[in-house]
Amino acid sequence: MSLSMALNVAKSSLQTSGVQTATTSRNIAGGAESSYSRKSATVITGVGGTVQVVSIERATNTALYKTMLKATSASAKQDALLDGLTKMAQTIDDPELNQSPAAKLGDLNNKLQQYAANPSNTILAQAVQSSATALATTLNEATTTVQATRALADADMATSVQRINDLLAKIDTLNTTIVHGTVTGADVTDSLDSRDNLISQLSEEIGISVVSRDNNDVAIYTDGGVALFETHPREVSFQATNIFNAATVGNAVYVDGVAVVGGTSSMASTSGRLAGLATLRDEAGVTYQSQLDEIARGLIDAFAESDPSGTGPDVPGLFTWPAGTIPATATIETGLAGLIAVNPAIDPTAGGNLDLIRDGITYDYNTTDEAGFAERLNALVTELGEARVFDAASGADPTNTLADYATSSASWLEFNRQQVDTSATYQSTMLQRASEALSNNTGVNLDDELSKQLEIERTYAASAKLISAVDEMLQDLLNAV
């Protein structure tokens, strides 16, 4: 090997070592970031043994990355749903506190039995009125809680859509940089990391699939198959609803006019925070509200008054609502739980008479005005213990006593909350494992990088020593001339 060739080899080695040192330093600096992938310099040997870095590559594992995206979406959906169900579960509270509709109904039944045993006792009549008021208030407040939860889910959907659009805009900017840089041969590895991180954040909001294309370009689709990003981002739109009541139907989320979350769609997204919020708003919240409404309907029906002569219509008794009629049997009266109230005719503070609980409000059951009249009260106790038919669409036990139906409603809510809680824990574990697997495969091992740096330093020192030796030889030749 000639001296000039040896010098070229040493110089190329120094240059290569410099790039390799910069790469390992970059790895060490970025290793603490979860979105950072390990970089490596691709070195080739040229003519005469010279070496050069032709590109900077990053560690990737497409299969693990896609698994992590899927786990992220699944976990985000369950977390959103669990948060809402936990809020709604406040309506049943701790069973020992007796704050649920079922507990309040049980208390009313007990108070009614006590009053039936001593119908002339005004204090017991007052206890029935107070218990009935507490039950109606519990149903009113439960409705408020459910609708507030649905409204918050709707507002969170708007926030989620805004975040999706923001992320897509950032992905668009990065993607343009990456494609252009790839074509021109620039180092785009950091930009690829940043884009992957943005896509990971996007998967929190909506389930997605990512397709790689030429020049490091990507296309992103929802898990239902609707394009979110192809060369440029698609428009994601959603119209939030400001005020929610039991009859409110929230709007769907659209991508270029195609419904992907909420409403009806043949290409619906089934994972991500958006899907969880929509499930809470449109399914869980609506179902639980219908159960509360059926409890309210059952109360109005159970305490309804019938004309003893058989000529007049059935009318509300102890419990009533603004329409002042008896709701249709086994049919959900949407929003009734928020409207039910104790009949003011038995409320002394509203000018009413407590004795009407015993004697009848619209129809007179105690025609002889007996203070010990208990027939009507005993009939009410019996009616509460009778099986009745509820709307099967409500999701609770459709054929049982009112008390059992209220209990099955509470059980439905708690069962679903526990199921989602279990699923959320599982999905969180799966996400953690997927993230760890991806990190172990593509992330930075500090010990490995430090070892590489030592090897590079030795190579650098050897190259420097070779240059020094060649320099001495050349100097000797010059001196000999």
Short mmCIF file of C-alpha atoms in Angstrom, two decimals:
data_model
loop_
_atom_site.label_atom_id
_atom_site.label_comp_id
_atom_site.label_asym_id
_atom_site.label_seq_id
_atom_site.Cartn_x
_atom_site.Cartn_y
_atom_site.Cartn_z
CA MET A 1 0.00 0.00 0.00
CA SER A 2 1.39 3.40 -0.97
CA LEU A 3 1.71 6.18 1.57
CA SER A 4 -0.93 8.25 -0.23
CA MET A 5 -3.35 5.34 -0.18
CA ALA A 6 -2.65 4.72 3.50
CA LEU A 7 -3.27 8.40 4.18
CA ASN A 8 -6.59 8.30 2.32
CA VAL A 9 -7.68 5.23 4.28
CA ALA A 10 -6.80 6.90 7.59
CA LYS A 11 -8.52 10.16 6.64
CA SER A 12 -11.70 8.36 5.56
CA SER A 13 -11.63 6.40 8.80
CA LEU A 14 -11.38 9.61 10.81
CA GLN A 15 -14.31 11.13 8.94
CA THR A 16 -16.37 7.98 9.39
CA SER A 17 -15.53 7.82 13.09
CA GLY A 18 -16.67 11.42 13.45
CA VAL A 19 -20.07 10.62 11.95
CA GLN A 20 -20.36 7.45 14.05
CA THR A 21 -19.48 9.38 17.20
CA ALA A 22 -22.11 11.99 16.39
CA THR A 23 -24.66 9.20 15.84
CA THR A 24 -23.96 7.45 19.14
CA SER A 25 -23.99 10.81 20.96
CA ARG A 26 -27.36 11.46 19.36
CA ASN A 27 -28.61 8.10 20.61
CA ILE A 28 -27.37 8.75 24.13
CA ALA A 29 -28.99 12.20 24.19
CA GLY A 30 -32.32 10.98 22.80
CA GLY A 31 -32.49 7.66 24.58
CA ALA A 32 -34.65 8.98 27.40
CA GLU A 33 -37.43 9.97 24.98
CA SER A 34 -40.02 7.25 24.40
CA SER A 35 -40.54 8.35 20.80
CA TYR A 36 -36.83 8.21 19.90
CA SER A 37 -35.58 5.30 17.79
CA ARG A 38 -32.01 4.08 17.70
CA LYS A 39 -29.89 5.53 14.86
CA SER A 40 -26.95 3.87 13.15
CA ALA A 41 -24.49 4.95 10.49
CA THR A 42 -24.35 2.71 7.43
CA VAL A 43 -20.67 2.31 6.47
CA ILE A 44 -19.31 0.88 3.22
CA THR A 45 -15.75 0.10 2.10
CA GLY A 46 -14.63 1.80 -1.07
CA VAL A 47 -11.66 1.63 -3.43
CA GLY A 48 -8.33 0.97 -1.75
CA GLY A 49 -9.88 0.21 1.64
CA THR A 50 -11.35 3.66 2.26
CA VAL A 51 -14.58 3.78 4.28
CA GLN A 52 -17.49 6.17 4.21
CA VAL A 53 -20.92 6.69 5.76
CA VAL A 54 -23.55 6.50 3.04
CA SER A 55 -26.66 6.97 5.20
CA ILE A 56 -28.10 7.24 8.68
CA GLU A 57 -30.68 4.56 9.40
CA ARG A 58 -33.08 4.19 12.29
CA ALA A 59 -34.23 1.03 14.00
CA THR A 60 -37.82 0.12 13.10
CA ASN A 61 -40.22 -2.74 13.65
CA THR A 62 -43.42 -2.24 11.70
CA ALA A 63 -45.29 -5.14 13.32
CA LEU A 64 -44.56 -3.98 16.88
CA TYR A 65 -45.35 -0.37 15.97
CA LYS A 66 -48.76 -1.33 14.57
CA THR A 67 -49.45 -3.46 17.65
CA MET A 68 -48.64 -0.46 19.84
CA LEU A 69 -51.00 1.78 17.83
CA LYS A 70 -53.82 -0.74 18.14
CA ALA A 71 -53.24 -1.11 21.89
CA THR A 72 -53.19 2.68 22.31
CA SER A 73 -56.59 3.03 20.64
CA ALA A 74 -58.14 0.16 22.59
CA SER A 75 -56.86 1.52 25.91
CA ALA A 76 -58.05 5.07 25.19
CA LYS A 77 -61.56 3.85 24.36
CA GLN A 78 -61.92 1.90 27.60
CA ASP A 79 -60.51 4.76 29.68
CA ALA A 80 -63.03 7.22 28.22
CA LEU A 81 -65.92 4.83 28.76
CA LEU A 82 -64.83 3.98 32.31
CA ASP A 83 -64.59 7.63 33.27
CA GLY A 84 -68.18 8.25 32.17
CA LEU A 85 -69.61 5.11 33.77
CA THR A 86 -67.87 6.01 37.02
CA LYS A 87 -69.58 9.41 36.95
CA MET A 88 -72.98 7.79 36.34
CA ALA A 89 -72.33 5.27 39.11
CA GLN A 90 -72.49 8.18 41.55
CA THR A 91 -76.28 7.86 41.20
CA ILE A 92 -76.20 4.53 43.03
CA ASP A 93 -73.30 5.47 45.31
CA ASP A 94 -72.20 3.16 48.11
CA PRO A 95 -75.06 0.69 48.82
CA GLU A 96 -74.54 1.21 52.56
CA LEU A 97 -75.42 4.91 52.17
CA ASN A 98 -78.87 4.05 50.75
CA GLN A 99 -78.75 6.86 48.18
CA SER A 100 -79.74 4.87 45.09
CA PRO A 101 -83.26 4.87 43.57
CA ALA A 102 -83.61 1.24 44.67
CA ALA A 103 -82.71 2.14 48.27
CA LYS A 104 -85.06 5.13 48.28
CA LEU A 105 -87.86 2.95 46.90
CA GLY A 106 -87.27 0.40 49.65
CA ASP A 107 -87.47 3.17 52.24
CA LEU A 108 -90.76 4.42 50.78
CA ASN A 109 -92.22 0.91 50.90
CA ASN A 110 -91.25 0.60 54.57
CA LYS A 111 -92.72 3.99 55.44
CA LEU A 112 -95.92 3.12 53.58
CA GLN A 113 -96.30 -0.15 55.51
CA GLN A 114 -95.80 1.69 58.81
CA TYR A 115 -98.42 4.25 57.84
CA ALA A 116 -100.86 1.50 56.76
CA ALA A 117 -100.50 -0.07 60.21
CA ASN A 118 -101.44 3.25 61.87
CA PRO A 119 -103.33 5.38 59.29
CA SER A 120 -104.41 8.04 61.76
CA ASN A 121 -100.82 8.97 62.61
CA THR A 122 -99.92 12.26 60.92
CA ILE A 123 -96.22 11.82 61.68
CA LEU A 124 -96.20 8.56 59.70
CA ALA A 125 -98.02 10.29 56.86
CA GLN A 126 -95.35 12.99 56.90
CA ALA A 127 -92.69 10.26 56.76
CA VAL A 128 -94.30 8.83 53.61
CA GLN A 129 -94.43 12.27 52.02
CA SER A 130 -90.76 12.94 52.88
CA SER A 131 -89.66 9.53 51.62
CA ALA A 132 -91.60 9.98 48.37
CA THR A 133 -90.05 13.41 47.88
CA ALA A 134 -86.57 11.99 48.47
CA LEU A 135 -87.22 9.27 45.88
CA ALA A 136 -88.48 11.73 43.26
CA THR A 137 -85.51 14.02 43.96
CA THR A 138 -83.10 11.10 43.59
CA LEU A 139 -84.54 10.30 40.16
CA ASN A 140 -84.39 13.97 39.16
CA GLU A 141 -80.77 14.28 40.25
CA ALA A 142 -79.82 10.98 38.62
CA THR A 143 -81.21 12.29 35.34
CA THR A 144 -79.20 15.48 35.76
CA THR A 145 -76.04 13.43 36.37
CA VAL A 146 -76.61 11.19 33.36
CA GLN A 147 -77.32 14.09 31.01
CA ALA A 148 -74.36 16.06 32.36
CA THR A 149 -72.17 13.02 31.68
CA ARG A 150 -73.53 12.75 28.13
CA ALA A 151 -73.01 16.48 27.58
CA LEU A 152 -69.43 16.27 28.83
CA ALA A 153 -68.78 13.31 26.54
CA ASP A 154 -70.13 15.35 23.62
CA ALA A 155 -67.89 18.30 24.53
CA ASP A 156 -64.91 15.96 24.85
CA MET A 157 -65.70 14.62 21.38
CA ALA A 158 -65.39 18.16 20.04
CA THR A 159 -62.02 18.51 21.79
CA SER A 160 -60.92 15.17 20.39
CA VAL A 161 -61.86 16.18 16.83
CA GLN A 162 -59.93 19.42 17.22
CA ARG A 163 -56.89 17.48 18.38
CA ILE A 164 -57.22 15.09 15.44
CA ASN A 165 -57.23 17.98 12.97
CA ASP A 166 -54.25 19.60 14.71
CA LEU A 167 -52.28 16.35 14.62
CA LEU A 168 -53.13 15.73 10.97
CA ALA A 169 -51.90 19.22 10.08
CA LYS A 170 -48.59 18.57 11.86
CA ILE A 171 -48.28 15.17 10.21
CA ASP A 172 -48.86 16.84 6.84
CA THR A 173 -46.00 19.29 7.42
CA LEU A 174 -43.62 16.57 8.59
CA ASN A 175 -44.62 14.18 5.84
CA THR A 176 -43.80 16.76 3.18
CA THR A 177 -40.39 17.32 4.76
CA ILE A 178 -39.74 13.58 4.97
CA VAL A 179 -40.69 12.81 1.37
CA HIS A 180 -38.62 15.72 0.03
CA GLY A 181 -35.67 14.83 2.27
CA THR A 182 -35.80 11.18 1.22
CA VAL A 183 -35.77 12.12 -2.46
CA THR A 184 -32.79 14.45 -1.99
CA GLY A 185 -30.88 12.03 0.25
CA ALA A 186 -31.11 14.07 3.45
CA ASP A 187 -31.13 12.54 6.94
CA VAL A 188 -34.85 12.36 7.82
CA THR A 189 -34.62 9.92 10.72
CA ASP A 190 -35.50 12.48 13.40
CA SER A 191 -38.45 13.64 11.31
CA LEU A 192 -39.60 10.03 10.99
CA ASP A 193 -39.47 9.71 14.78
CA SER A 194 -41.52 12.88 15.16
CA ARG A 195 -44.09 11.69 12.63
CA ASP A 196 -44.39 8.31 14.36
CA ASN A 197 -44.94 10.11 17.64
CA LEU A 198 -47.71 12.24 16.13
CA ILE A 199 -49.34 9.16 14.61
CA SER A 200 -49.19 7.48 18.02
CA GLN A 201 -50.96 10.48 19.55
CA LEU A 202 -53.54 10.31 16.75
CA SER A 203 -54.25 6.67 17.64
CA GLU A 204 -55.30 7.80 21.12
CA GLU A 205 -58.23 9.68 19.59
CA ILE A 206 -59.32 7.27 16.85
CA GLY A 207 -58.43 3.77 15.75
CA ILE A 208 -56.13 3.91 12.72
CA SER A 209 -54.11 1.83 10.30
CA VAL A 210 -50.93 3.15 8.67
CA VAL A 211 -49.75 2.23 5.18
CA SER A 212 -46.14 2.96 4.13
CA ARG A 213 -45.55 4.23 0.60
CA ASP A 214 -42.58 5.19 -1.59
CA ASN A 215 -40.07 7.75 -0.33
CA ASN A 216 -41.13 7.23 3.31
CA ASP A 217 -44.59 8.61 2.52
CA VAL A 218 -47.53 7.30 4.58
CA ALA A 219 -51.29 7.03 4.27
CA ILE A 220 -53.50 6.85 7.36
CA TYR A 221 -56.96 5.28 7.52
CA THR A 222 -59.48 4.86 10.32
CA ASP A 223 -59.97 1.32 11.58
CA GLY A 224 -63.25 1.43 9.65
CA GLY A 225 -61.41 2.05 6.38
CA VAL A 226 -62.00 5.79 5.85
CA ALA A 227 -58.99 7.80 4.67
CA LEU A 228 -57.71 10.31 7.22
CA PHE A 229 -54.49 11.19 5.43
CA GLU A 230 -53.49 10.53 1.83
CA THR A 231 -50.84 13.00 0.63
CA HIS A 232 -52.83 15.62 2.54
CA PRO A 233 -55.16 15.43 5.57
CA ARG A 234 -58.90 14.94 5.21
CA GLU A 235 -61.32 17.25 6.99
CA VAL A 236 -62.67 15.84 10.26
CA SER A 237 -65.81 17.64 11.42
CA PHE A 238 -68.19 17.52 14.37
CA GLN A 239 -70.99 19.79 15.56
CA ALA A 240 -71.14 19.81 19.35
CA THR A 241 -74.49 19.99 21.16
CA ASN A 242 -74.58 22.66 23.85
CA ILE A 243 -77.57 21.48 25.89
CA PHE A 244 -78.44 17.87 26.62
CA ASN A 245 -81.66 16.38 27.88
CA ALA A 246 -82.87 12.80 27.83
CA ALA A 247 -84.28 13.19 24.32
CA THR A 248 -81.15 14.75 22.83
CA VAL A 249 -79.41 12.79 20.08
CA GLY A 250 -75.78 13.80 19.65
CA ASN A 251 -74.21 14.42 16.27
CA ALA A 252 -71.84 12.11 14.43
CA VAL A 253 -68.18 12.74 13.61
CA TYR A 254 -67.53 12.97 9.88
CA VAL A 255 -64.44 12.57 7.72
CA ASP A 256 -65.03 14.25 4.37
CA GLY A 257 -68.76 13.81 4.87
CA VAL A 258 -68.59 10.14 5.90
CA ALA A 259 -69.84 9.33 9.40
CA VAL A 260 -67.12 7.48 11.32
CA VAL A 261 -68.15 7.85 14.98
CA GLY A 262 -71.66 8.23 16.39
CA GLY A 263 -74.83 7.89 14.40
CA THR A 264 -75.04 5.09 11.86
CA SER A 265 -72.18 4.23 9.55
CA SER A 266 -71.10 1.19 7.60
CA MET A 267 -67.49 2.34 8.12
CA ALA A 268 -67.62 3.19 11.82
CA SER A 269 -64.47 3.48 13.91
CA THR A 270 -64.60 1.12 16.88
CA SER A 271 -61.59 2.16 18.95
CA GLY A 272 -59.93 5.27 20.29
CA ARG A 273 -61.15 7.94 22.70
CA LEU A 274 -63.79 9.16 20.25
CA ALA A 275 -65.41 5.72 20.03
CA GLY A 276 -65.46 5.44 23.84
CA LEU A 277 -67.04 8.87 24.24
CA ALA A 278 -69.67 8.11 21.59
CA THR A 279 -70.49 4.77 23.24
CA LEU A 280 -70.95 6.58 26.54
CA ARG A 281 -73.08 9.36 25.03
CA ASP A 282 -75.22 7.28 22.68
CA GLU A 283 -75.45 3.87 24.33
CA ALA A 284 -74.55 3.58 28.02
CA GLY A 285 -76.01 6.98 28.97
CA VAL A 286 -79.18 6.46 26.94
CA THR A 287 -79.74 2.95 28.31
CA TYR A 288 -79.29 3.96 31.94
CA GLN A 289 -81.54 6.99 31.46
CA SER A 290 -84.24 4.72 30.05
CA GLN A 291 -84.01 2.57 33.19
CA LEU A 292 -84.45 5.62 35.40
CA ASP A 293 -87.42 6.64 33.25
CA GLU A 294 -88.96 3.19 33.65
CA ILE A 295 -88.57 3.39 37.43
CA ALA A 296 -90.37 6.75 37.35
CA ARG A 297 -93.10 5.35 35.10
CA GLY A 298 -93.50 2.37 37.41
CA LEU A 299 -93.95 4.70 40.39
CA ILE A 300 -96.61 6.80 38.69
CA ASP A 301 -98.37 3.62 37.59
CA ALA A 302 -98.14 1.90 40.99
CA PHE A 303 -99.56 4.90 42.86
CA ALA A 304 -102.15 5.77 40.20
CA GLU A 305 -105.74 6.32 41.29
CA SER A 306 -108.68 4.57 39.66
CA ASP A 307 -112.26 5.79 39.87
CA PRO A 308 -114.07 3.52 42.39
CA SER A 309 -117.21 3.90 40.28
CA GLY A 310 -115.36 2.69 37.21
CA THR A 311 -116.36 5.65 35.07
CA GLY A 312 -113.43 8.05 35.37
CA PRO A 313 -109.93 7.64 33.89
CA ASP A 314 -106.91 6.51 35.86
CA VAL A 315 -104.95 9.53 37.08
CA PRO A 316 -101.62 10.09 38.88
CA GLY A 317 -101.74 9.79 42.64
CA LEU A 318 -98.80 10.26 45.01
CA PHE A 319 -96.41 10.70 42.06
CA THR A 320 -97.16 12.86 39.06
CA TRP A 321 -95.51 14.69 36.17
CA PRO A 322 -96.31 17.76 34.05
CA ALA A 323 -98.47 15.85 31.55
CA GLY A 324 -100.73 14.74 34.40
CA THR A 325 -101.54 11.41 32.73
CA ILE A 326 -100.63 7.77 33.25
CA PRO A 327 -97.79 6.87 30.84
CA ALA A 328 -98.32 3.97 28.46
CA THR A 329 -97.60 0.53 29.92
CA ALA A 330 -94.20 -1.08 29.22
CA THR A 331 -93.13 1.88 27.13
CA ILE A 332 -90.22 4.18 27.93
CA GLU A 333 -91.33 7.77 28.48
CA THR A 334 -88.06 9.50 27.66
CA GLY A 335 -86.95 11.95 30.33
CA LEU A 336 -89.71 11.03 32.80
CA ALA A 337 -87.23 10.51 35.66
CA GLY A 338 -86.25 14.16 35.39
CA LEU A 339 -89.89 15.30 35.54
CA ILE A 340 -91.44 13.09 38.20
CA ALA A 341 -92.54 14.86 41.38
CA VAL A 342 -94.64 14.28 44.47
CA ASN A 343 -98.20 15.47 43.98
CA PRO A 344 -98.45 18.92 45.63
CA ALA A 345 -101.97 18.02 46.77
CA ILE A 346 -100.46 16.02 49.67
CA ASP A 347 -97.78 18.60 50.55
CA PRO A 348 -98.81 20.84 53.46
CA THR A 349 -96.15 23.41 52.52
CA ALA A 350 -97.89 23.78 49.15
CA GLY A 351 -101.36 23.98 50.68
CA GLY A 352 -101.96 20.24 50.42
CA ASN A 353 -103.32 17.68 52.87
CA LEU A 354 -101.33 14.66 54.08
CA ASP A 355 -104.55 12.70 54.66
CA LEU A 356 -105.02 12.47 50.90
CA ILE A 357 -102.23 9.89 50.81
CA ARG A 358 -104.60 7.67 52.77
CA ASP A 359 -107.93 8.81 51.36
CA GLY A 360 -107.13 9.56 47.72
CA ILE A 361 -106.32 12.77 45.86
CA THR A 362 -108.59 12.85 42.82
CA TYR A 363 -110.92 10.01 43.85
CA ASP A 364 -112.25 9.62 47.40
CA TYR A 365 -111.56 6.12 48.69
CA ASN A 366 -112.48 6.99 52.30
CA THR A 367 -116.06 8.11 51.82
CA THR A 368 -116.84 7.82 55.54
CA ASP A 369 -113.79 9.87 56.56
CA GLU A 370 -112.55 7.23 58.99
CA ALA A 371 -109.27 8.18 60.66
CA GLY A 372 -108.30 4.50 60.77
CA PHE A 373 -109.00 3.87 57.07
CA ALA A 374 -106.19 1.66 55.75
CA GLU A 375 -107.68 0.02 52.66
CA ARG A 376 -106.07 2.41 50.18
CA LEU A 377 -102.66 2.24 51.90
CA ASN A 378 -102.71 -1.56 52.00
CA ALA A 379 -103.64 -1.60 48.31
CA LEU A 380 -100.62 0.60 47.54
CA VAL A 381 -98.30 -1.72 49.50
CA THR A 382 -99.72 -4.68 47.57
CA GLU A 383 -99.33 -2.85 44.26
CA LEU A 384 -95.67 -2.15 44.96
CA GLY A 385 -95.12 -5.86 45.56
CA GLU A 386 -96.80 -6.93 42.31
CA ALA A 387 -94.82 -7.90 39.23
CA ARG A 388 -95.19 -5.46 36.36
CA VAL A 389 -93.97 -5.23 32.79
CA PHE A 390 -91.16 -2.87 31.80
CA ASP A 391 -89.84 -1.97 28.37
CA ALA A 392 -87.31 -4.66 27.43
CA ALA A 393 -85.33 -2.05 25.48
CA SER A 394 -84.26 -0.50 28.78
CA GLY A 395 -81.81 -3.32 29.41
CA ALA A 396 -82.92 -4.18 32.96
CA ASP A 397 -85.19 -7.03 34.17
CA PRO A 398 -88.43 -6.45 32.20
CA THR A 399 -90.80 -8.57 34.30
CA ASN A 400 -90.50 -8.13 38.04
CA THR A 401 -91.58 -5.92 40.89
CA LEU A 402 -90.69 -2.25 40.76
CA ALA A 403 -88.19 -2.73 43.59
CA ASP A 404 -86.53 -5.64 41.80
CA TYR A 405 -86.40 -3.65 38.57
CA ALA A 406 -84.69 -0.75 40.36
CA THR A 407 -82.20 -3.20 41.87
CA SER A 408 -81.52 -4.79 38.48
CA SER A 409 -80.90 -1.31 37.05
CA ALA A 410 -78.27 -0.60 39.70
CA SER A 411 -76.76 -4.04 39.05
CA TRP A 412 -76.68 -3.35 35.31
CA LEU A 413 -74.76 -0.12 35.82
CA GLU A 414 -72.29 -1.57 38.30
CA PHE A 415 -71.75 -4.73 36.24
CA ASN A 416 -70.97 -2.71 33.13
CA ARG A 417 -68.69 -0.37 35.06
CA GLN A 418 -66.77 -3.32 36.50
CA GLN A 419 -66.56 -4.97 33.09
CA VAL A 420 -65.14 -1.82 31.53
CA ASP A 421 -62.80 -1.33 34.51
CA THR A 422 -61.44 -4.84 33.99
CA SER A 423 -61.10 -4.24 30.27
CA ALA A 424 -59.39 -0.88 30.85
CA THR A 425 -56.85 -2.50 33.15
CA TYR A 426 -56.21 -5.26 30.63
CA GLN A 427 -55.85 -2.86 27.70
CA SER A 428 -53.53 -0.65 29.74
CA THR A 429 -51.35 -3.67 30.46
CA MET A 430 -51.35 -4.64 26.78
CA LEU A 431 -50.34 -1.10 25.83
CA GLN A 432 -47.52 -1.12 28.37
CA ARG A 433 -46.22 -4.44 27.06
CA ALA A 434 -46.50 -3.37 23.42
CA SER A 435 -44.66 -0.13 24.18
CA GLU A 436 -41.94 -1.97 26.09
CA ALA A 437 -41.52 -4.50 23.27
CA LEU A 438 -41.20 -1.71 20.71
CA SER A 439 -38.77 0.20 22.93
CA ASN A 440 -36.63 -2.87 23.53
CA ASN A 441 -36.49 -3.52 19.80
CA THR A 442 -35.96 -0.01 18.47
CA GLY A 443 -34.95 2.07 21.45
CA VAL A 444 -31.56 2.93 22.87
CA ASN A 445 -29.54 0.71 25.19
CA LEU A 446 -27.20 3.10 26.97
CA ASP A 447 -24.61 0.41 27.76
CA ASP A 448 -24.48 -0.64 24.11
CA GLU A 449 -24.04 2.93 22.93
CA LEU A 450 -21.25 3.62 25.40
CA SER A 451 -19.48 0.43 24.28
CA LYS A 452 -19.82 1.48 20.64
CA GLN A 453 -18.42 4.87 21.48
CA LEU A 454 -15.35 3.28 23.06
CA GLU A 455 -14.81 1.16 19.95
CA ILE A 456 -15.15 4.22 17.73
CA GLU A 457 -12.65 6.10 19.90
CA ARG A 458 -10.15 3.24 19.53
CA THR A 459 -10.63 3.27 15.76
CA TYR A 460 -10.23 7.03 15.74
CA ALA A 461 -7.01 6.77 17.76
CA ALA A 462 -5.64 4.09 15.44
CA SER A 463 -6.44 6.20 12.37
CA ALA A 464 -4.82 9.24 13.95
CA LYS A 465 -1.73 7.18 14.76
CA LEU A 466 -1.60 5.95 11.16
CA ILE A 467 -1.79 9.50 9.85
CA SER A 468 1.01 10.49 12.23
CA ALA A 469 3.14 7.58 11.02
CA VAL A 470 2.53 8.44 7.35
CA ASP A 471 3.37 12.07 8.11
CA GLU A 472 6.70 11.01 9.64
CA MET A 473 7.50 8.82 6.63
CA LEU A 474 6.68 11.61 4.21
CA GLN A 475 8.81 13.99 6.24
CA ASP A 476 11.71 11.53 6.14
CA LEU A 477 11.36 11.28 2.36
CA LEU A 478 11.37 15.05 2.00
CA ASN A 479 14.43 15.32 4.22
CA ALA A 480 16.22 12.69 2.14
CA VAL A 481 15.72 14.65 -1.09
#
